[in-house]
């Protein structure tokens, strides 16, 4: 792997029982790159991202990640009976962050959910929960970001704000992979990788 | 750093649990209800039984109600802690996996939940045993409390194991209910036990040692050291298995 690549996956394959979801997925993410992974429903986009995030073990293939990884799952994986601040505290302990209140304030401001910091997550709207889900993937300043439809539930303004944020993150030298099935997102990516019949074809 | 991470996980797990007020209420209602049923359905007629850990020479004669109360206290603590442990492992399992991906060690998350479980066991056992003096004075109050705590320990570890093995709630609940109802709810009652055909099976079940500690402490002056040690070892074995399964599960996707 050259040092211009932050994350590289080669010939990744995954089956669930007899169903082959991924047959050959090869992907390299470089610094400052914004890559879109597209495909129809059930094409294996989420499976691919879970494998890259090391949440799933592939049946075949190899991958290397050079740097901190941030993963934002499609459905918010957060603690409903804890407040937003407590969720930040829990994830900060996992990342080993000392100055997490500053990181929390920064991301709550950037994603505009500061008024919700004291609220229990179970009482939040779907959109705010998703913002928290995204912020928890960003708070440790990762070099590589894997975002699985991170804007689900966002209002239009926040949705546009997300893309500004993604571009800023890329300008800062991070590699960003976004799973999307919106046609109108396509123009925003540096490269689009399409999953068809388990094969990932990158343009 | 590891201690701080453990402390954070323990504190936040406990906070999450304390916010479930209905569950907390049930922790105090269920033992009272069980105890009430025993008081209403038993008499003060003396009954005689033997305790397996004390040998065949020792016969215990006590009022039926007293024996029933001690046994139902153990049933309540065992059931409640097994369910709590199951819930602690199964609830937010995917979020815990995300935490492991972010840097937590699976063992740290289990240890935090075990810490919360031990606190709850101690509180519930203390509450349950505090109800006994309303009806009678156990021979050795402190050791009855120890017996109940050990019952909570063994069944708590069993609940952690079931929660680690089964991902879905229904399977887990069935496994907890099936074993707890037969073991701590029936077979370990010395009235049944003394007449049982195959005592070796009963002695291998989780509640055997804690039941012996509780009963011997409540009604005799005999030593409870061996069954107490047996309870600790039995629970530790279940915990080790639970930890093994949990770590394998959490690391399933990692390379």
Short mmCIF file of C-alpha atoms in Angstrom, two decimals:
data_model
loop_
_atom_site.label_atom_id
_atom_site.label_comp_id
_atom_site.label_asym_id
_atom_site.label_seq_id
_atom_site.Cartn_x
_atom_site.Cartn_y
_atom_site.Cartn_z
CA UNK A 1 0.00 0.00 0.00
CA UNK A 2 1.44 3.42 -0.91
CA UNK A 3 1.36 6.10 1.77
CA UNK A 4 -1.02 8.17 -0.35
CA UNK A 5 -3.74 5.68 0.52
CA UNK A 6 -5.50 5.81 3.88
CA UNK A 7 -7.68 2.76 3.47
CA UNK A 8 -7.44 -0.02 0.97
CA UNK A 9 -9.63 -3.09 0.50
CA UNK A 10 -8.87 -5.77 -2.07
CA UNK A 11 -11.16 -8.44 -3.46
CA UNK A 12 -13.45 -8.48 -0.45
CA UNK A 13 -16.20 -11.13 -0.55
CA UNK A 14 -19.01 -11.87 1.84
CA UNK A 15 -21.93 -14.30 1.87
CA UNK A 16 -24.77 -14.74 4.31
CA UNK A 17 -25.61 -18.42 4.10
CA UNK A 18 -26.11 -19.19 0.43
CA UNK A 19 -26.65 -15.56 -0.49
CA UNK A 20 -23.54 -13.94 -1.92
CA UNK A 21 -23.69 -10.25 -1.10
CA UNK A 22 -20.19 -9.22 -2.14
CA UNK A 23 -18.18 -11.17 -4.68
CA UNK A 24 -15.36 -8.75 -5.43
CA UNK A 25 -15.05 -5.35 -3.81
CA UNK A 26 -11.82 -3.43 -4.26
CA UNK A 27 -11.53 0.13 -3.01
CA UNK A 28 -8.77 2.57 -2.12
CA UNK A 29 -9.35 5.82 -0.27
CA UNK A 30 -6.75 8.55 -0.39
CA UNK A 31 -6.33 11.72 1.71
CA UNK A 32 -8.83 14.39 0.74
CA UNK A 33 -10.96 12.05 -1.32
CA UNK A 34 -14.75 12.03 -1.16
CA UNK A 35 -15.96 8.68 -2.45
CA UNK A 36 -19.56 7.68 -2.98
CA UNK A 37 -20.66 4.05 -2.74
CA UNK A 38 -23.92 3.58 -4.59
CA UNK A 39 -26.13 0.69 -5.56
CA UNK A 40 -29.68 -0.52 -5.33
CA UNK A 41 -31.35 -1.52 -2.09
CA UNK A 42 -29.85 -4.77 -0.84
CA UNK A 43 -26.84 -4.50 -3.13
CA UNK A 44 -24.39 -4.82 -0.22
CA UNK A 45 -23.40 -1.19 0.45
CA UNK A 46 -23.95 -1.43 4.20
CA UNK A 47 -22.26 -4.85 4.33
CA UNK A 48 -19.21 -3.39 2.59
CA UNK A 49 -19.02 -0.49 5.02
CA UNK A 50 -19.43 -2.79 8.02
CA UNK A 51 -16.54 -4.90 6.74
CA UNK A 52 -14.38 -1.81 6.27
CA UNK A 53 -15.33 -0.68 9.78
CA UNK A 54 -14.35 -4.15 11.08
CA UNK A 55 -17.85 -4.85 12.35
CA UNK A 56 -18.16 -7.82 10.01
CA UNK A 57 -15.58 -10.41 9.06
CA UNK A 58 -15.26 -10.92 5.29
CA UNK A 59 -15.11 -14.41 3.81
CA UNK A 60 -12.23 -13.41 1.55
CA UNK A 61 -10.09 -10.43 0.69
CA UNK A 62 -7.84 -8.12 2.64
CA UNK A 63 -7.85 -4.55 3.79
CA UNK A 64 -5.51 -2.12 5.46
CA UNK A 65 -6.38 1.11 7.25
CA UNK A 66 -3.64 3.61 7.93
CA UNK A 67 -5.02 5.97 10.55
CA UNK A 68 -7.94 6.48 12.89
CA UNK A 69 -11.29 5.33 11.59
CA UNK A 70 -14.65 6.95 12.14
CA UNK A 71 -17.77 4.94 11.39
CA UNK A 72 -21.30 6.29 11.28
CA UNK A 73 -23.82 3.43 10.97
CA UNK A 74 -27.04 3.80 9.02
CA UNK A 75 -29.27 3.36 12.07
CA UNK A 76 -28.11 5.38 15.08
CA UNK A 77 -26.17 3.16 17.49
CA UNK A 78 -26.43 5.28 20.61
CA UNK A 79 -27.63 4.78 24.19
CA UNK A 80 -31.27 5.81 24.44
CA UNK A 81 -31.38 6.00 28.23
CA UNK A 82 -28.37 8.28 28.43
CA UNK A 83 -28.30 11.98 27.64
CA UNK A 84 -26.50 13.32 24.60
CA UNK A 85 -23.65 14.53 26.83
CA UNK A 86 -23.39 11.11 28.50
CA UNK A 87 -23.20 9.44 25.09
CA UNK A 88 -20.30 11.73 24.23
CA UNK A 89 -18.64 10.82 27.55
CA UNK A 90 -19.02 7.09 26.86
CA UNK A 91 -17.56 7.31 23.36
CA UNK A 92 -14.82 9.69 24.51
CA UNK A 93 -13.73 7.05 27.04
CA UNK A 94 -13.63 4.51 24.21
CA UNK A 95 -11.50 6.79 22.02
CA UNK A 96 -9.32 7.79 24.98
CA UNK A 97 -10.12 11.50 24.54
CA UNK A 98 -9.21 13.73 27.45
CA UNK A 99 -10.72 17.01 26.30
CA UNK A 100 -14.01 15.58 25.09
CA UNK A 101 -16.27 18.45 26.29
CA UNK A 102 -14.49 20.71 23.78
CA UNK A 103 -14.97 18.15 21.01
CA UNK A 104 -18.61 17.78 21.99
CA UNK A 105 -19.18 21.54 21.94
CA UNK A 106 -17.48 21.84 18.56
CA UNK A 107 -19.51 19.12 16.87
CA UNK A 108 -22.78 20.06 18.54
CA UNK A 109 -22.24 23.58 17.22
CA UNK A 110 -21.22 22.41 13.75
CA UNK A 111 -24.16 20.06 13.42
CA UNK A 112 -26.49 22.40 15.29
CA UNK A 113 -27.82 20.35 18.16
CA UNK A 114 -26.42 22.22 21.17
CA UNK A 115 -29.86 22.73 22.78
CA UNK A 116 -30.25 18.94 22.96
CA UNK A 117 -27.04 18.20 24.87
CA UNK A 118 -28.82 17.69 28.20
CA UNK A 119 -31.70 15.66 26.77
CA UNK A 120 -32.08 11.90 26.92
CA UNK A 121 -31.46 10.38 23.49
CA UNK A 122 -34.75 8.48 23.69
CA UNK A 123 -36.56 11.83 23.70
CA UNK A 124 -34.79 13.24 20.63
CA UNK A 125 -36.21 13.51 17.12
CA UNK A 126 -34.89 11.08 14.51
CA UNK A 127 -32.87 13.84 12.83
CA UNK A 128 -31.15 14.96 16.04
CA UNK A 129 -30.39 11.36 16.93
CA UNK A 130 -28.76 10.98 13.53
CA UNK A 131 -26.70 14.13 14.13
CA UNK A 132 -25.46 12.63 17.38
CA UNK A 133 -24.73 9.36 15.55
CA UNK A 134 -22.60 11.31 13.08
CA UNK A 135 -20.90 13.45 15.73
CA UNK A 136 -19.84 10.33 17.66
CA UNK A 137 -18.03 9.15 14.52
CA UNK A 138 -16.28 12.50 14.11
CA UNK A 139 -15.38 13.53 17.66
CA UNK A 140 -11.93 11.86 17.69
CA UNK A 141 -10.88 13.57 14.43
CA UNK A 142 -10.44 10.40 12.36
CA UNK A 143 -8.37 10.29 9.18
CA UNK A 144 -10.85 8.01 7.42
CA UNK A 145 -14.61 8.36 7.66
CA UNK A 146 -17.10 5.68 6.71
CA UNK A 147 -20.58 7.17 6.61
CA UNK A 148 -23.59 4.99 5.87
CA UNK A 149 -26.35 7.32 4.67
CA UNK A 150 -25.44 9.74 7.43
CA UNK A 151 -28.08 12.30 6.54
CA UNK A 152 -31.14 10.06 6.98
CA UNK A 153 -33.72 12.13 8.83
CA UNK A 154 -31.93 15.46 8.29
CA UNK A 155 -33.94 18.48 7.24
CA UNK A 156 -32.90 20.12 3.96
CA UNK A 157 -30.75 22.78 5.57
CA UNK A 158 -28.88 20.24 7.70
CA UNK A 159 -28.54 17.99 4.67
CA UNK A 160 -26.83 20.79 2.75
CA UNK A 161 -24.76 21.56 5.85
CA UNK A 162 -23.64 17.93 5.91
CA UNK A 163 -22.20 18.19 2.40
CA UNK A 164 -20.38 21.40 3.30
CA UNK A 165 -18.96 19.55 6.29
CA UNK A 166 -17.92 16.58 4.11
CA UNK A 167 -16.09 18.92 1.73
CA UNK A 168 -14.38 20.66 4.66
CA UNK A 169 -13.28 17.31 6.08
CA UNK A 170 -11.79 16.40 2.70
CA UNK A 171 -9.99 19.74 2.49
CA UNK A 172 -8.47 18.90 5.87
CA UNK A 173 -6.97 15.79 4.27
CA UNK A 174 -9.38 13.15 5.49
CA UNK A 175 -10.68 10.38 3.31
CA UNK A 176 -14.47 10.18 3.32
CA UNK A 177 -16.61 7.30 2.06
CA UNK A 178 -20.35 7.95 1.91
CA UNK A 179 -22.98 5.35 1.12
CA UNK A 180 -25.77 6.95 -0.85
CA UNK A 181 -28.51 5.96 -3.25
CA UNK A 182 -29.57 9.46 -4.19
CA UNK A 183 -28.88 10.33 -7.82
CA UNK A 184 -28.57 14.01 -6.96
CA UNK A 185 -25.69 13.30 -4.58
CA UNK A 186 -23.54 11.96 -7.41
CA UNK A 187 -22.10 15.32 -8.47
CA UNK A 188 -20.67 15.87 -5.00
CA UNK A 189 -18.24 12.93 -5.09
CA UNK A 190 -14.69 12.82 -6.42
CA UNK A 191 -15.28 9.21 -7.37
CA UNK A 192 -18.32 6.97 -7.44
CA UNK A 193 -18.11 3.26 -6.77
CA UNK A 194 -21.16 1.31 -7.80
CA UNK A 195 -22.10 -2.07 -6.39
CA UNK A 196 -23.79 -4.28 -8.96
CA UNK A 197 -24.26 -8.03 -8.43
CA UNK A 198 -21.71 -8.02 -5.62
CA UNK A 199 -18.98 -6.38 -7.67
CA UNK A 200 -17.76 -2.90 -6.80
CA UNK A 201 -16.86 -0.87 -9.87
CA UNK A 202 -15.11 2.43 -9.16
CA UNK A 203 -15.13 5.20 -11.73
CA UNK B 1 -6.64 5.04 31.69
CA UNK B 2 -8.17 1.56 31.78
CA UNK B 3 -9.55 2.21 35.25
CA UNK B 4 -11.03 5.50 34.12
CA UNK B 5 -12.64 3.80 31.13
CA UNK B 6 -14.02 1.10 33.39
CA UNK B 7 -15.30 3.73 35.82
CA UNK B 8 -17.03 5.64 33.02
CA UNK B 9 -18.67 2.48 31.68
CA UNK B 10 -19.82 1.43 35.17
CA UNK B 11 -21.19 4.86 36.02
CA UNK B 12 -23.06 5.30 32.74
CA UNK B 13 -24.45 1.74 32.77
CA UNK B 14 -25.75 2.33 36.30
CA UNK B 15 -27.27 5.67 35.29
CA UNK B 16 -29.03 4.04 32.36
CA UNK B 17 -30.44 1.38 34.68
CA UNK B 18 -31.57 3.88 37.32
CA UNK B 19 -33.60 5.70 34.68
CA UNK B 20 -35.77 2.62 34.21
CA UNK B 21 -38.06 3.34 37.12
CA UNK B 22 -40.57 0.53 36.45
CA UNK B 23 -37.77 -2.04 36.54
CA UNK B 24 -36.54 -0.63 39.84
CA UNK B 25 -40.05 -0.69 41.23
CA UNK B 26 -40.41 -4.35 40.25
CA UNK B 27 -37.18 -5.12 42.07
CA UNK B 28 -38.92 -4.16 45.27
CA UNK B 29 -42.43 -5.34 44.42
CA UNK B 30 -41.59 -8.88 43.26
CA UNK B 31 -39.95 -10.07 46.53
CA UNK B 32 -42.78 -8.53 48.54
CA UNK B 33 -45.35 -10.26 46.35
CA UNK B 34 -43.55 -13.62 46.56
CA UNK B 35 -43.21 -13.27 50.35
CA UNK B 36 -46.87 -12.29 50.67
CA UNK B 37 -47.94 -15.40 48.77
CA UNK B 38 -45.89 -17.62 51.10
CA UNK B 39 -47.38 -15.98 54.18
CA UNK B 40 -50.90 -16.45 52.79
CA UNK B 41 -50.44 -20.05 51.65
CA UNK B 42 -48.41 -21.66 54.45
CA UNK B 43 -49.03 -22.44 58.10
CA UNK B 44 -46.89 -22.53 61.23
CA UNK B 45 -47.06 -26.33 61.30
CA UNK B 46 -43.56 -27.75 61.95
CA UNK B 47 -41.85 -29.57 59.09
CA UNK B 48 -38.70 -31.64 59.17
CA UNK B 49 -36.04 -31.85 56.45
CA UNK B 50 -32.36 -32.57 55.86
CA UNK B 51 -29.80 -30.36 54.15
CA UNK B 52 -27.51 -32.16 51.72
CA UNK B 53 -24.45 -30.15 52.72
CA UNK B 54 -24.86 -31.06 56.40
CA UNK B 55 -25.01 -34.84 56.00
CA UNK B 56 -27.75 -37.31 56.86
CA UNK B 57 -27.39 -37.02 60.63
CA UNK B 58 -28.72 -33.46 60.86
CA UNK B 59 -32.48 -32.97 60.83
CA UNK B 60 -33.93 -29.49 60.77
CA UNK B 61 -37.37 -28.88 62.22
CA UNK B 62 -38.91 -25.45 61.59
CA UNK B 63 -42.33 -23.95 60.87
CA UNK B 64 -43.39 -24.47 57.27
CA UNK B 65 -43.80 -20.71 56.80
CA UNK B 66 -40.24 -19.92 57.87
CA UNK B 67 -38.75 -22.47 55.50
CA UNK B 68 -40.95 -21.19 52.69
CA UNK B 69 -39.95 -17.57 53.32
CA UNK B 70 -36.22 -18.24 53.19
CA UNK B 71 -36.62 -20.31 50.04
CA UNK B 72 -38.81 -17.73 48.28
CA UNK B 73 -36.31 -14.98 49.14
CA UNK B 74 -33.65 -16.95 47.29
CA UNK B 75 -36.05 -17.53 44.38
CA UNK B 76 -36.79 -13.81 44.13
CA UNK B 77 -33.13 -12.76 44.22
CA UNK B 78 -32.10 -15.46 41.72
CA UNK B 79 -34.84 -14.67 39.22
CA UNK B 80 -34.45 -10.90 39.40
CA UNK B 81 -30.69 -10.92 39.03
CA UNK B 82 -30.75 -13.44 36.17
CA UNK B 83 -33.22 -11.25 34.28
CA UNK B 84 -31.25 -8.10 35.00
CA UNK B 85 -28.00 -9.71 33.85
CA UNK B 86 -29.68 -10.93 30.67
CA UNK B 87 -31.02 -7.46 29.98
CA UNK B 88 -27.68 -5.79 30.69
CA UNK B 89 -25.97 -7.96 28.08
CA UNK B 90 -28.67 -7.99 25.40
CA UNK B 91 -29.80 -4.36 25.56
CA UNK B 92 -27.74 -2.00 23.38
CA UNK B 93 -25.57 -4.95 22.26
CA UNK B 94 -24.89 -3.31 18.87
CA UNK B 95 -24.00 0.00 20.50
CA UNK B 96 -21.57 -1.84 22.75
CA UNK B 97 -20.03 -3.36 19.65
CA UNK B 98 -19.59 0.11 18.27
CA UNK B 99 -17.85 1.07 21.52
CA UNK B 100 -15.50 -1.90 21.09
CA UNK B 101 -14.78 -0.73 17.56
CA UNK B 102 -14.00 2.71 18.99
CA UNK B 103 -11.51 1.36 21.52
CA UNK B 104 -13.21 -0.27 24.51
CA UNK B 105 -12.10 -3.79 25.35
CA UNK B 106 -14.98 -6.29 25.56
CA UNK B 107 -13.74 -7.34 29.02
CA UNK B 108 -14.03 -3.75 30.26
CA UNK B 109 -17.65 -3.53 29.16
CA UNK B 110 -18.47 -6.88 30.80
CA UNK B 111 -16.67 -5.84 33.99
CA UNK B 112 -18.66 -2.60 34.11
CA UNK B 113 -21.93 -4.47 33.78
CA UNK B 114 -20.84 -7.03 36.33
CA UNK B 115 -20.06 -4.15 38.72
CA UNK B 116 -23.56 -2.75 38.24
CA UNK B 117 -25.03 -6.22 38.68
CA UNK B 118 -23.14 -6.78 41.95
CA UNK B 119 -24.43 -3.48 43.33
CA UNK B 120 -28.00 -4.43 42.45
CA UNK B 121 -27.57 -7.95 43.89
CA UNK B 122 -26.34 -6.52 47.20
CA UNK B 123 -29.22 -4.01 47.35
CA UNK B 124 -31.94 -6.50 46.44
CA UNK B 125 -30.57 -9.18 48.80
CA UNK B 126 -30.37 -6.65 51.64
CA UNK B 127 -33.94 -5.53 50.97
CA UNK B 128 -35.26 -9.09 50.75
CA UNK B 129 -33.48 -10.29 53.89
CA UNK B 130 -34.72 -7.22 55.79
CA UNK B 131 -38.27 -8.55 55.29
CA UNK B 132 -37.56 -11.79 57.18
CA UNK B 133 -37.49 -10.39 60.76
CA UNK B 134 -41.12 -9.30 60.30
CA UNK B 135 -41.98 -13.02 60.47
CA UNK B 136 -39.12 -14.69 62.34
CA UNK B 137 -35.52 -14.21 63.47
CA UNK B 138 -33.12 -16.30 61.36
CA UNK B 139 -30.40 -18.11 63.29
CA UNK B 140 -27.59 -16.16 61.58
CA UNK B 141 -28.95 -13.10 59.82
CA UNK B 142 -25.67 -12.03 58.18
CA UNK B 143 -25.06 -15.43 56.66
CA UNK B 144 -28.61 -15.61 55.29
CA UNK B 145 -27.82 -12.32 53.55
CA UNK B 146 -24.61 -13.90 52.25
CA UNK B 147 -26.61 -16.88 50.93
CA UNK B 148 -28.95 -14.56 49.04
CA UNK B 149 -26.04 -12.54 47.65
CA UNK B 150 -24.43 -15.78 46.49
CA UNK B 151 -27.73 -16.82 44.88
CA UNK B 152 -27.73 -13.49 43.04
CA UNK B 153 -24.10 -13.96 42.09
CA UNK B 154 -24.61 -17.44 40.58
CA UNK B 155 -27.84 -16.53 38.79
CA UNK B 156 -26.45 -13.15 37.71
CA UNK B 157 -23.53 -14.93 36.06
CA UNK B 158 -25.95 -17.41 34.49
CA UNK B 159 -27.95 -14.48 33.09
CA UNK B 160 -24.76 -12.95 31.66
CA UNK B 161 -23.96 -16.27 29.97
CA UNK B 162 -27.44 -16.66 28.50
CA UNK B 163 -27.34 -13.04 27.31
CA UNK B 164 -23.95 -13.59 25.69
CA UNK B 165 -25.07 -16.77 23.91
CA UNK B 166 -28.50 -15.65 22.70
CA UNK B 167 -28.87 -12.43 20.78
CA UNK B 168 -32.63 -12.36 20.91
CA UNK B 169 -34.67 -11.60 23.97
CA UNK B 170 -37.21 -14.41 23.76
CA UNK B 171 -34.65 -17.24 23.70
CA UNK B 172 -32.80 -15.64 26.58
CA UNK B 173 -35.93 -15.15 28.67
CA UNK B 174 -36.99 -18.75 28.06
CA UNK B 175 -33.62 -20.08 29.18
CA UNK B 176 -33.67 -17.95 32.31
CA UNK B 177 -37.26 -18.82 33.19
CA UNK B 178 -36.92 -22.54 32.45
CA UNK B 179 -33.86 -23.11 34.59
CA UNK B 180 -34.75 -20.68 37.36
CA UNK B 181 -38.28 -22.02 37.73
CA UNK B 182 -37.08 -25.61 38.00
CA UNK B 183 -33.92 -25.00 40.00
CA UNK B 184 -34.28 -22.06 42.34
CA UNK B 185 -38.07 -22.23 42.26
CA UNK B 186 -38.51 -25.91 42.99
CA UNK B 187 -35.72 -28.53 43.10
CA UNK B 188 -33.51 -26.76 45.63
CA UNK B 189 -36.31 -26.54 48.17
CA UNK B 190 -35.08 -29.00 50.85
CA UNK B 191 -38.61 -30.31 51.36
CA UNK B 192 -38.57 -31.65 47.81
CA UNK B 193 -34.85 -32.25 47.70
CA UNK B 194 -34.73 -34.68 50.67
CA UNK B 195 -37.13 -37.03 48.87
CA UNK B 196 -35.69 -36.64 45.37
CA UNK B 197 -34.64 -39.76 43.46
CA UNK B 198 -31.55 -38.35 41.76
CA UNK B 199 -29.90 -35.86 44.04
CA UNK B 200 -26.71 -35.73 41.93
CA UNK B 201 -28.57 -33.75 39.24
CA UNK B 202 -29.93 -31.32 41.79
CA UNK B 203 -26.48 -30.80 43.29
CA UNK B 204 -25.12 -29.80 39.89
CA UNK B 205 -27.68 -27.03 39.33
CA UNK B 206 -26.74 -23.35 39.92
CA UNK B 207 -28.83 -22.68 43.03
CA UNK B 208 -27.66 -25.74 44.99
CA UNK B 209 -24.80 -24.08 46.90
CA UNK B 210 -26.57 -20.75 47.63
CA UNK B 211 -29.70 -22.62 48.80
CA UNK B 212 -27.58 -24.68 51.20
CA UNK B 213 -25.92 -21.53 52.57
CA UNK B 214 -29.25 -19.72 53.07
CA UNK B 215 -31.04 -22.65 54.68
CA UNK B 216 -28.16 -23.72 56.92
CA UNK B 217 -27.62 -20.11 58.00
CA UNK B 218 -31.30 -19.49 58.69
CA UNK B 219 -32.02 -22.63 60.69
CA UNK B 220 -28.77 -24.19 62.01
CA UNK B 221 -25.48 -23.23 63.60
CA UNK B 222 -23.48 -25.47 61.19
CA UNK B 223 -20.64 -24.15 59.03
CA UNK B 224 -21.60 -22.76 55.61
CA UNK B 225 -18.05 -22.36 54.37
CA UNK B 226 -18.06 -25.20 51.84
CA UNK B 227 -21.32 -24.29 50.08
CA UNK B 228 -20.29 -20.61 50.18
CA UNK B 229 -17.01 -21.40 48.42
CA UNK B 230 -18.90 -23.70 46.04
CA UNK B 231 -21.23 -20.80 45.13
CA UNK B 232 -18.34 -18.46 44.40
CA UNK B 233 -16.58 -21.06 42.24
CA UNK B 234 -19.80 -22.03 40.38
CA UNK B 235 -20.56 -18.37 39.61
CA UNK B 236 -16.97 -17.70 38.56
CA UNK B 237 -17.15 -20.64 36.13
CA UNK B 238 -20.33 -19.29 34.56
CA UNK B 239 -18.79 -15.81 34.40
CA UNK B 240 -15.66 -17.11 32.67
CA UNK B 241 -17.82 -18.85 30.07
CA UNK B 242 -19.93 -15.72 29.61
CA UNK B 243 -16.82 -13.61 29.15
CA UNK B 244 -15.39 -16.04 26.61
CA UNK B 245 -18.58 -16.07 24.52
CA UNK B 246 -18.96 -12.29 24.81
CA UNK B 247 -15.37 -11.55 23.75
CA UNK B 248 -15.68 -13.94 20.78
CA UNK B 249 -18.94 -12.27 19.76
CA UNK B 250 -17.54 -8.77 20.07
CA UNK B 251 -14.41 -9.64 18.13
CA UNK B 252 -16.26 -11.59 15.45
CA UNK B 253 -15.80 -8.86 12.90
CA UNK B 254 -12.32 -7.78 13.87
CA UNK B 255 -9.12 -8.99 12.29
#
